[in-house]
Every structure is written in C-alpha cells, then in structure tokens.
Amino acid sequence: MDLYEYQGKELFRRFGIPVSEGRLATTPQEARAAAEEFGGEVVVKAQVLTGGRGKAGGIKLAESPADAEAKAHDILGLDIRGHVVRKLWIERASEIAKEYYVSLTFDRGEKKPLYMLTTEGGVDIEEVAERNPDAIARLHVDPLEGFQPYQGRRLIYGAGIEDESEQKQVLDIVGKLYACFVACDAMLCEINPLIVTPEGHVRALDSKFTVDDNALFRHADIAEMRDLSAYPVEERKAREKGVTYVKLDGDVGVLGNGAGLTMSTVDVVTFVGGRPANFCDLGGGGSAQGVVDALEVITADPQVRSILFNIFGGITRCDEVARGILEALEQLGLEQPIVVRLDGTNAEEARGILEEAAPPNVHPEATMLDAARRAVELAA
Ligand code: GDP
Ligand code: MN
C-alpha cells in the first residue's frame, strides 16, 4: 500500500525525522486558511500516489494567503499521469541550500533492507544511477543484527558528506529511518529531497512510503490511511468482496481458478492476439456466490467487452461454477459475451446446466485455445 506524502511524513515525524509543519486542504479556501495560519511563504503540494509532481506542475510556492488560494485553485483537479489531484498539502516553505537523497528499500534478492544515500538529490534516483552510479552509497543491513551506527558512518562517508554538523544530523535521520521502516513493515521509505537549509538544518522535504500489504493487519492506524477514492471502482469492489483481482489494460475479462491457470489464460489471450482486461482468480472451491462476486468486479470495468472463463475443476466443482454464471446473469443482467471452457470435476454436469438454460450470451468452448480465440473475436 502506497501512502501519500503527508501520510509518510506523519510517520517520519512520529519516529523523530524532521519534517516541515503542514496542513491538509481540499479546497482553495482551506489552502488560504492554512497559509494565513503559517504566515510567510508556503508550498502548495498535490497529494497523488505518483512521483514527479514538481515537473508536472503539482508543486508550487506561494508568497501570500491569496497566492496560496490561487495556486491551490490551479493544482486541484490537475491530472498527473492519470491521478487527479483532490487533496493538497500546504507546508511552511523551506529555503534550500542542498538537496540530498536517502532511501531504504527491501532488496528481495539479498533478503535484506538496502540503504541508498547520495548528495545528488532532488532529481530522479534512476537518472543519478545511470549518469553517476558512484555517487550513490549503498549498504545492506542484516535484519537480525539491525542497524548499527558504524553503518551510518559508512554511508555518510561513502556519499561524501563532509560537513560535521550535516554528518551528525544525517546519521541521526538514517538511524531513525531504519526504526521507522522496520516498525511500519515498510517496503520502501524514500526521502527525495533530504534538504540542507542555508542555516545548516537537515530535513525531509518529501516522502515516498510503501507498506507491505500483508502486514497491514498489525497496523490498524496505517491501514486506515488507505484512500479508497483513489482506487478505480472495480478495485474497490474487489477489496470489498475479497476477490483476487488485478486490473490490466485490455478488453477481454479473464477468470480462472488458481493463479497458475489464470496467468496461463492471460498468456493465451495475448498469444491469440487479444488484450486481457484483468487477472481474476476464483481460487479453490469456488462457490456460485464467488462466481457472482467475481463477475460483478470484472464487469464494473467499462473496458471489458467479453469475458473468458477458464475453469479446471479439482476441488472446484464445474457445476457450481455453471450455476454461478447463470445466477450472475440473472442478478447482474450481464450483456457481455461470456466464453466458457470447463473441464475436470463435474464438467459434464456443468455443460448440461449451461446447455439447458442456453443464455444467448454464453458460448461454451471445449479447449482453452479455442475459448481464448472466441473471446478475443467477441471483444473486437
Ligand atoms: P516530487 O516532484 O513529486 O518528487 O515532489 P517534491 O516534494 O520532491 O518536490 C519537488 C521539488 O519542489 C523539490 O525537489 C524542491 O526543489 C521543490 N520544493 C518542494 N518543497 C519546497 C520548499 O518548501 N521550498 C522550496 N524552495 N522548494 C521546494
Ligand atoms: Mn520528491
């Protein structure tokens, strides 16, 4: 789960990492009120779950409350790479002398958290990695030993931070970042830029924060930060109904049972020249209600023009799936063509059920390949 900048900064603040004071605003008036409260210059920041907001015009300095209101008016509603701005973070503006970068990610290859620190912050880290890879100090932390101060010093010398006061402050932040990362079950904590003010204060000016979804059950406060309005309607539905669903960008809705079969089905749709609209796994033991729920989720996506069912009955009984399809047709009034390929446990019975009801938009096929071809044809 990705957090907004202001949410990540709230977690940083709890762990003692210095951040600027700010307020959330959803209207230009609220932005003005926040600027009035702070007095002086503020920065108006689009809160969207994507980076590069500055370049996209989503971050603007404002010199007065009236200016903050005007800038808020400009930024609200802006589309930043598909993310519409609905919330702003109004922050006391900082003066910047230097921009550094620090992050902690989980390196799956090494099975360890990985630090990256560089004095070349403010820009994309990928760009620094390409142009000047030696400028980035990298260091893995053994999760059993935890973070040790000598590792912090190694990072700081590696990145070439020379000022003694900066060294002290960055060392402190780097240690707190590790505590925050571990305590929040984060997958990523990134500060870009980590600034040094003209007075020599080091502070986090941005935050990118990703928390492991599988650990959210033990972080009720973080789980609550999820902003459902930022998700497409079908993803909200999937979460609500407990359906395993991943949105893709094509027009053939794909429904299988078991992750392996469903992924193969996505591949076969692509193989015959189609474009899958999603990955949806019914799981084992799919009940009729499970099928109805899954179909409701898939068809909430307006891009779906045909649906491909690929079921191999093991624990899942094909007749139960067939009943689910008929029930969904009745309950949801689906009009999209549904191609059905069923095999395995009770497949005969399932085919009988579908043949008897013979809904006009259900098309049985005997093999996975034929079914995929048919679904792609019907989507065209
Ligand atoms: P991003 O573009 O999504 O990474 O958003 P950031 O929060 O990193 O902001 C982008 C850039 O805006 C930063 O790298 C800074 O150069 C600038 N910026 C952000 N906040 C301030 C501020 O308080 N004062 C000044 N002078 N510049 C800021
Ligand atoms: Mn940034």
Short mmCIF file of C-alpha atoms and ligand atoms in Angstrom, two decimals:
data_model
loop_
_atom_site.label_atom_id
_atom_site.label_comp_id
_atom_site.label_asym_id
_atom_site.label_seq_id
_atom_site.Cartn_x
_atom_site.Cartn_y
_atom_site.Cartn_z
CA MET A 1 0.00 0.00 0.00
CA ASP A 2 1.39 3.35 -1.07
CA LEU A 3 0.98 6.33 1.23
CA TYR A 4 0.53 9.96 0.30
CA GLU A 5 3.42 12.30 1.01
CA TYR A 6 1.65 13.83 4.00
CA GLN A 7 0.92 10.40 5.49
CA GLY A 8 4.52 9.26 5.07
CA LYS A 9 5.70 12.48 6.67
CA GLU A 10 3.37 11.89 9.61
CA LEU A 11 5.07 8.52 10.16
CA PHE A 12 8.51 10.14 9.77
CA ARG A 13 7.52 12.72 12.37
CA ARG A 14 6.46 10.01 14.81
CA PHE A 15 9.93 8.48 14.53
CA GLY A 16 11.69 11.79 15.07
CA ILE A 17 12.71 12.53 11.48
CA PRO A 18 12.45 16.31 10.99
CA VAL A 19 9.73 17.43 8.56
CA SER A 20 8.10 20.81 7.91
CA GLU A 21 4.84 21.77 9.50
CA GLY A 22 1.85 21.40 7.17
CA ARG A 23 -1.92 21.21 6.81
CA LEU A 24 -4.20 19.22 4.53
CA ALA A 25 -6.52 21.19 2.24
CA THR A 26 -9.19 20.06 -0.19
CA THR A 27 -10.36 23.50 -1.34
CA PRO A 28 -8.59 26.77 -2.29
CA GLN A 29 -10.22 28.38 0.79
CA GLU A 30 -8.68 25.78 3.08
CA ALA A 31 -5.32 26.36 1.42
CA ARG A 32 -5.67 30.08 2.10
CA ALA A 33 -6.59 29.47 5.74
CA ALA A 34 -3.55 27.24 6.22
CA ALA A 35 -1.28 29.86 4.65
CA GLU A 36 -2.79 32.51 6.94
CA GLU A 37 -2.12 30.32 9.94
CA PHE A 38 1.56 29.85 8.97
CA GLY A 39 2.21 33.39 7.77
CA GLY A 40 5.02 33.88 5.26
CA GLU A 41 5.78 31.72 2.26
CA VAL A 42 4.17 28.28 1.88
CA VAL A 43 4.44 25.49 -0.64
CA VAL A 44 1.26 24.04 -2.16
CA LYS A 45 1.75 20.33 -2.90
CA ALA A 46 -0.52 18.00 -4.88
CA GLN A 47 -1.17 14.78 -2.96
CA VAL A 48 -1.26 11.97 -5.51
CA LEU A 49 0.12 8.44 -5.41
CA THR A 50 2.79 9.09 -8.03
CA GLY A 51 6.16 10.85 -8.12
CA GLY A 52 7.49 13.66 -10.29
CA ARG A 53 4.79 16.07 -9.15
CA GLY A 54 7.14 19.03 -9.31
CA LYS A 55 7.82 18.56 -13.03
CA ALA A 56 4.09 18.08 -13.70
CA GLY A 57 3.20 21.43 -12.12
CA GLY A 58 1.83 19.89 -8.94
CA ILE A 59 4.19 21.69 -6.50
CA LYS A 60 4.13 25.49 -6.28
CA LEU A 61 5.49 28.11 -3.91
CA ALA A 62 3.05 30.78 -2.73
CA GLU A 63 4.12 34.05 -1.16
CA SER A 64 0.82 35.05 0.45
CA PRO A 65 -2.51 33.53 1.53
CA ALA A 66 -4.18 34.93 -1.61
CA ASP A 67 -1.42 33.41 -3.73
CA ALA A 68 -1.83 30.06 -1.93
CA GLU A 69 -5.53 30.16 -2.75
CA ALA A 70 -4.77 30.85 -6.42
CA LYS A 71 -2.10 28.13 -6.65
CA ALA A 72 -4.45 25.67 -4.91
CA HIS A 73 -7.10 26.53 -7.47
CA ASP A 74 -4.63 25.75 -10.29
CA ILE A 75 -3.44 22.46 -8.83
CA LEU A 76 -6.74 20.95 -7.64
CA GLY A 77 -8.26 18.86 -10.43
CA LEU A 78 -4.95 18.61 -12.29
CA ASP A 79 -4.32 15.21 -13.88
CA ILE A 80 -0.85 13.98 -13.01
CA ARG A 81 -0.22 10.84 -15.07
CA GLY A 82 -3.76 9.58 -14.56
CA HIS A 83 -4.03 10.71 -10.92
CA VAL A 84 -6.48 13.55 -10.39
CA VAL A 85 -5.49 15.92 -7.57
CA ARG A 86 -8.16 16.08 -4.85
CA LYS A 87 -6.00 16.86 -1.83
CA LEU A 88 -3.27 19.37 -1.18
CA TRP A 89 -0.60 19.56 1.46
CA ILE A 90 0.17 23.13 2.47
CA GLU A 91 3.56 23.36 4.07
CA ARG A 92 5.68 26.11 5.56
CA ALA A 93 8.16 26.77 2.74
CA SER A 94 11.79 25.81 3.27
CA GLU A 95 14.87 27.52 1.96
CA ILE A 96 17.08 25.03 0.22
CA ALA A 97 20.87 25.12 0.10
CA LYS A 98 21.42 21.48 -0.87
CA GLU A 99 19.27 18.54 -1.93
CA TYR A 100 20.30 15.04 -0.87
CA TYR A 101 18.59 11.67 -1.31
CA VAL A 102 18.17 8.81 1.12
CA SER A 103 16.08 5.65 0.89
CA LEU A 104 15.56 2.25 2.40
CA THR A 105 14.02 -0.47 0.27
CA PHE A 106 13.59 -4.15 0.76
CA ASP A 107 16.07 -5.93 -1.51
CA ARG A 108 14.38 -9.26 -2.20
CA GLY A 109 17.45 -10.71 -3.89
CA GLU A 110 19.59 -10.20 -0.79
CA LYS A 111 16.65 -10.63 1.59
CA LYS A 112 17.85 -7.51 3.40
CA PRO A 113 16.90 -3.85 3.67
CA LEU A 114 19.06 -1.72 1.36
CA TYR A 115 20.11 1.88 2.02
CA MET A 116 20.92 4.34 -0.71
CA LEU A 117 22.34 7.75 0.10
CA THR A 118 23.61 10.42 -2.27
CA THR A 119 24.27 14.15 -2.20
CA GLU A 120 22.80 14.33 -5.72
CA GLY A 121 19.17 14.51 -4.65
CA GLY A 122 16.15 16.37 -5.95
CA VAL A 123 16.24 14.56 -9.31
CA ASP A 124 15.20 11.00 -10.20
CA ILE A 125 17.47 8.50 -8.50
CA GLU A 126 17.38 6.37 -11.68
CA GLU A 127 18.97 9.27 -13.51
CA VAL A 128 21.78 9.54 -10.93
CA ALA A 129 22.24 5.76 -11.02
CA GLU A 130 22.76 5.95 -14.77
CA ARG A 131 24.82 9.14 -15.01
CA ASN A 132 26.96 8.80 -11.92
CA PRO A 133 26.47 5.45 -10.15
CA ASP A 134 29.49 6.02 -7.88
CA ALA A 135 27.72 8.99 -6.31
CA ILE A 136 25.27 6.62 -4.61
CA ALA A 137 26.41 4.94 -1.39
CA ARG A 138 24.66 1.59 -0.96
CA LEU A 139 24.55 -0.60 2.09
CA HIS A 140 22.62 -3.68 3.18
CA VAL A 141 21.54 -4.18 6.77
CA ASP A 142 21.33 -7.63 8.29
CA PRO A 143 17.80 -7.72 9.71
CA LEU A 144 18.91 -9.93 12.61
CA GLU A 145 21.66 -7.53 13.71
CA GLY A 146 19.63 -4.44 12.94
CA PHE A 147 21.11 -1.07 12.06
CA GLN A 148 24.49 -0.22 13.59
CA PRO A 149 25.90 3.34 13.85
CA TYR A 150 29.10 2.32 12.00
CA GLN A 151 26.91 1.51 9.01
CA GLY A 152 25.51 5.02 9.13
CA ARG A 153 29.03 6.45 9.14
CA ARG A 154 29.99 4.22 6.22
CA LEU A 155 27.01 5.58 4.27
CA ILE A 156 27.82 9.19 5.06
CA TYR A 157 31.50 8.89 4.11
CA GLY A 158 30.50 6.84 1.05
CA ALA A 159 28.21 9.62 -0.14
CA GLY A 160 30.88 12.24 0.59
CA ILE A 161 29.04 14.36 3.15
CA GLU A 162 31.82 16.42 4.69
CA ASP A 163 30.24 18.98 6.96
CA GLU A 164 30.38 17.75 10.56
CA SER A 165 27.00 19.11 11.61
CA GLU A 166 25.38 17.61 8.49
CA GLN A 167 27.08 14.28 9.19
CA LYS A 168 25.60 14.21 12.68
CA GLN A 169 22.11 15.08 11.51
CA VAL A 170 22.11 12.66 8.57
CA LEU A 171 23.44 9.87 10.81
CA ASP A 172 20.56 10.52 13.18
CA ILE A 173 17.99 10.53 10.34
CA VAL A 174 19.40 7.38 8.76
CA GLY A 175 19.06 5.52 12.08
CA LYS A 176 15.53 6.75 12.64
CA LEU A 177 14.61 5.82 9.09
CA TYR A 178 15.57 2.22 9.83
CA ALA A 179 13.48 2.18 13.00
CA CYS A 180 10.54 3.61 11.06
CA PHE A 181 10.99 1.16 8.16
CA VAL A 182 11.02 -1.88 10.45
CA ALA A 183 8.30 -0.75 12.84
CA CYS A 184 5.90 0.08 9.99
CA ASP A 185 6.69 -3.08 7.96
CA ALA A 186 7.62 -0.81 5.08
CA MET A 187 8.83 -1.98 1.67
CA LEU A 188 10.09 1.49 0.75
CA CYS A 189 10.90 4.68 2.64
CA GLU A 190 12.35 7.35 0.39
CA ILE A 191 13.26 10.96 1.14
CA ASN A 192 13.94 12.97 -2.02
CA PRO A 193 14.97 15.65 -1.43
CA LEU A 194 16.51 15.47 2.00
CA ILE A 195 17.42 19.13 2.22
CA VAL A 196 20.04 21.19 3.98
CA THR A 197 18.79 24.70 4.71
CA PRO A 198 21.08 27.74 4.46
CA GLU A 199 21.31 27.61 8.28
CA GLY A 200 22.53 24.02 8.04
CA HIS A 201 19.39 22.18 9.18
CA VAL A 202 18.70 18.80 7.55
CA ARG A 203 15.05 17.97 6.91
CA ALA A 204 12.82 15.62 4.87
CA LEU A 205 11.04 17.65 2.21
CA ASP A 206 9.26 14.75 0.51
CA SER A 207 8.27 11.20 1.37
CA LYS A 208 7.57 8.10 -0.64
CA PHE A 209 6.32 5.35 1.63
CA THR A 210 5.12 1.84 0.79
CA VAL A 211 3.86 -0.54 3.46
CA ASP A 212 3.68 -4.30 2.99
CA ASP A 213 0.00 -5.12 2.39
CA ASN A 214 0.40 -8.43 4.19
CA ALA A 215 1.43 -6.66 7.40
CA LEU A 216 -1.44 -4.18 7.49
CA PHE A 217 -3.40 -6.37 9.88
CA ARG A 218 -1.00 -5.34 12.63
CA HIS A 219 -1.03 -1.63 11.75
CA ALA A 220 -4.62 -0.53 12.14
CA ASP A 221 -3.54 3.13 12.11
CA ILE A 222 -1.73 2.78 8.77
CA ALA A 223 -4.44 0.56 7.23
CA GLU A 224 -6.86 3.35 7.99
CA MET A 225 -4.82 5.72 5.83
CA ARG A 226 -5.95 3.92 2.68
CA ASP A 227 -7.86 6.29 0.46
CA LEU A 228 -10.45 4.19 -1.31
CA SER A 229 -11.48 7.06 -3.56
CA ALA A 230 -8.05 6.84 -5.21
CA TYR A 231 -8.82 3.32 -6.49
CA PRO A 232 -10.89 2.51 -9.59
CA VAL A 233 -14.40 1.33 -8.75
CA GLU A 234 -13.73 -2.33 -9.69
CA GLU A 235 -10.68 -2.46 -7.41
CA ARG A 236 -12.73 -1.08 -4.55
CA LYS A 237 -15.34 -3.74 -5.22
CA ALA A 238 -12.71 -6.49 -5.34
CA ARG A 239 -11.36 -5.43 -1.95
CA GLU A 240 -14.87 -5.29 -0.52
CA LYS A 241 -15.81 -8.76 -1.81
CA GLY A 242 -12.43 -10.38 -1.19
CA VAL A 243 -11.90 -11.19 -4.88
CA THR A 244 -8.32 -11.68 -6.12
CA TYR A 245 -8.19 -9.16 -8.94
CA VAL A 246 -5.54 -7.26 -10.86
CA LYS A 247 -6.58 -4.70 -13.45
CA LEU A 248 -4.84 -4.80 -16.83
CA ASP A 249 -5.46 -2.51 -19.78
CA GLY A 250 -7.15 -4.70 -22.43
CA ASP A 251 -10.77 -5.63 -23.16
CA VAL A 252 -11.04 -9.41 -22.51
CA GLY A 253 -12.05 -10.10 -18.90
CA VAL A 254 -10.23 -13.21 -17.66
CA LEU A 255 -11.50 -15.51 -14.94
CA GLY A 256 -9.76 -18.71 -13.91
CA ASN A 257 -9.33 -20.85 -10.87
CA GLY A 258 -5.87 -20.95 -9.35
CA ALA A 259 -3.17 -18.38 -10.02
CA GLY A 260 -1.27 -20.65 -12.43
CA LEU A 261 -4.23 -21.39 -14.68
CA THR A 262 -5.38 -17.77 -14.60
CA MET A 263 -1.93 -16.49 -15.57
CA SER A 264 -1.76 -19.05 -18.40
CA THR A 265 -5.16 -17.85 -19.57
CA VAL A 266 -3.92 -14.26 -19.63
CA ASP A 267 -0.94 -15.50 -21.71
CA VAL A 268 -3.13 -17.43 -24.14
CA VAL A 269 -5.38 -14.41 -24.71
CA THR A 270 -2.26 -12.42 -25.59
CA PHE A 271 -0.94 -15.30 -27.71
CA VAL A 272 -4.04 -15.29 -29.94
CA GLY A 273 -3.73 -11.53 -30.43
CA GLY A 274 -6.06 -10.24 -27.72
CA ARG A 275 -5.56 -7.99 -24.73
CA PRO A 276 -6.59 -9.18 -21.25
CA ALA A 277 -8.57 -6.64 -19.19
CA ASN A 278 -7.67 -8.22 -15.88
CA PHE A 279 -6.44 -11.19 -13.92
CA CYS A 280 -9.11 -12.68 -11.67
CA ASP A 281 -8.57 -15.84 -9.68
CA LEU A 282 -11.59 -17.66 -8.28
CA GLY A 283 -9.33 -19.74 -6.08
CA GLY A 284 -10.08 -23.30 -4.99
CA GLY A 285 -13.55 -24.45 -4.07
CA GLY A 286 -15.21 -21.59 -5.95
CA SER A 287 -18.84 -21.32 -4.88
CA ALA A 288 -21.67 -19.97 -7.04
CA GLN A 289 -21.61 -16.78 -4.94
CA GLY A 290 -17.86 -16.45 -5.54
CA VAL A 291 -18.52 -16.52 -9.29
CA VAL A 292 -21.22 -13.86 -8.98
CA ASP A 293 -18.88 -11.63 -6.93
CA ALA A 294 -16.03 -12.08 -9.41
CA LEU A 295 -18.26 -11.26 -12.37
CA GLU A 296 -19.56 -8.20 -10.59
CA VAL A 297 -15.99 -6.97 -10.07
CA ILE A 298 -14.85 -7.69 -13.64
CA THR A 299 -17.84 -6.08 -15.30
CA ALA A 300 -17.50 -2.91 -13.21
CA ASP A 301 -14.59 -2.15 -15.56
CA PRO A 302 -16.15 -0.34 -18.55
CA GLN A 303 -13.31 -1.56 -20.82
CA VAL A 304 -14.44 -5.20 -20.61
CA ARG A 305 -16.10 -6.31 -23.87
CA SER A 306 -16.02 -10.08 -23.47
CA ILE A 307 -15.32 -12.49 -20.65
CA LEU A 308 -13.33 -15.69 -20.74
CA PHE A 309 -13.99 -18.33 -18.08
CA ASN A 310 -11.31 -20.97 -17.84
CA ILE A 311 -12.04 -23.47 -15.10
CA PHE A 312 -10.32 -26.69 -14.27
CA GLY A 313 -12.42 -28.49 -11.72
CA GLY A 314 -10.45 -30.12 -8.93
CA ILE A 315 -11.74 -29.05 -5.58
CA THR A 316 -13.78 -26.55 -7.55
CA ARG A 317 -16.85 -28.22 -8.98
CA CYS A 318 -17.67 -27.13 -12.52
CA ASP A 319 -21.44 -27.46 -11.95
CA GLU A 320 -21.17 -24.95 -9.09
CA VAL A 321 -19.35 -22.52 -11.40
CA ALA A 322 -22.01 -23.01 -14.11
CA ARG A 323 -24.73 -22.23 -11.56
CA GLY A 324 -22.79 -19.14 -10.52
CA ILE A 325 -22.66 -17.93 -14.12
CA LEU A 326 -26.43 -18.33 -14.53
CA GLU A 327 -27.04 -16.64 -11.20
CA ALA A 328 -24.79 -13.72 -12.14
CA LEU A 329 -26.62 -13.32 -15.46
CA GLU A 330 -29.86 -13.08 -13.59
CA GLN A 331 -28.68 -10.86 -10.72
CA LEU A 332 -26.42 -8.53 -12.67
CA GLY A 333 -28.15 -8.54 -16.05
CA LEU A 334 -24.84 -9.01 -17.86
CA GLU A 335 -24.86 -8.42 -21.59
CA GLN A 336 -21.20 -9.01 -22.46
CA PRO A 337 -20.50 -12.30 -24.26
CA ILE A 338 -19.14 -14.94 -21.89
CA VAL A 339 -16.99 -17.73 -23.30
CA VAL A 340 -16.84 -20.75 -21.00
CA ARG A 341 -14.33 -23.54 -21.01
CA LEU A 342 -14.85 -26.06 -18.22
CA ASP A 343 -13.01 -29.29 -17.55
CA GLY A 344 -12.47 -31.66 -14.64
CA THR A 345 -14.79 -32.39 -11.73
CA ASN A 346 -18.45 -32.42 -12.80
CA ALA A 347 -17.69 -30.83 -16.19
CA GLU A 348 -20.36 -32.93 -17.93
CA GLU A 349 -22.98 -31.82 -15.47
CA ALA A 350 -21.88 -28.20 -15.87
CA ARG A 351 -22.18 -28.34 -19.65
CA GLY A 352 -25.65 -29.81 -19.23
CA ILE A 353 -26.69 -26.95 -16.96
CA LEU A 354 -25.47 -24.31 -19.41
CA GLU A 355 -26.99 -26.10 -22.44
CA GLU A 356 -30.36 -26.37 -20.78
CA ALA A 357 -30.52 -22.71 -19.78
CA ALA A 358 -28.83 -21.67 -23.06
CA PRO A 359 -28.47 -17.95 -22.33
CA PRO A 360 -27.81 -16.16 -25.64
CA ASN A 361 -24.55 -14.56 -24.49
CA VAL A 362 -22.90 -17.71 -23.12
CA HIS A 363 -20.59 -19.50 -25.55
CA PRO A 364 -19.16 -22.87 -24.46
CA GLU A 365 -15.84 -23.97 -25.95
CA ALA A 366 -14.03 -27.26 -25.49
CA THR A 367 -10.39 -26.13 -25.30
CA MET A 368 -8.50 -23.26 -23.74
CA LEU A 369 -7.09 -22.14 -27.10
CA ASP A 370 -10.47 -22.12 -28.88
CA ALA A 371 -12.06 -20.36 -25.94
CA ALA A 372 -9.39 -17.64 -25.98
CA ARG A 373 -9.80 -17.16 -29.76
CA ARG A 374 -13.56 -16.89 -29.40
CA ALA A 375 -13.35 -14.40 -26.52
CA VAL A 376 -10.90 -12.23 -28.47
CA GLU A 377 -13.16 -12.33 -31.55
CA LEU A 378 -16.18 -11.35 -29.48
CA ALA A 379 -14.29 -8.44 -27.91
CA ALA A 380 -13.41 -6.98 -31.29
P1 GDP B 1 8.12 15.35 -6.42
O1 GDP B 1 8.39 16.19 -7.61
O2 GDP B 1 6.84 14.59 -6.55
O3 GDP B 1 9.26 14.47 -6.05
O4 GDP B 1 7.85 16.37 -5.18
P2 GDP B 1 8.84 17.02 -4.10
O5 GDP B 1 8.12 17.09 -2.82
O6 GDP B 1 10.15 16.31 -4.08
O7 GDP B 1 9.05 18.49 -4.65
C1 GDP B 1 9.67 18.74 -5.89
C2 GDP B 1 10.64 19.86 -5.77
O8 GDP B 1 9.97 21.05 -5.35
C3 GDP B 1 11.71 19.65 -4.71
O9 GDP B 1 12.79 18.88 -5.21
C4 GDP B 1 12.10 21.06 -4.37
O10 GDP B 1 13.10 21.50 -5.27
C5 GDP B 1 10.83 21.85 -4.59
N1 GDP B 1 10.24 22.15 -3.27
C6 GDP B 1 9.41 21.40 -2.54
N2 GDP B 1 9.14 21.96 -1.34
C7 GDP B 1 9.83 23.12 -1.33
C8 GDP B 1 10.01 24.17 -0.36
O11 GDP B 1 9.48 24.15 0.77
N3 GDP B 1 10.79 25.21 -0.73
C9 GDP B 1 11.42 25.28 -1.93
N4 GDP B 1 12.20 26.32 -2.19
N5 GDP B 1 11.30 24.32 -2.86
C10 GDP B 1 10.52 23.26 -2.56
MN MN B 2 10.50 14.22 -4.45
#
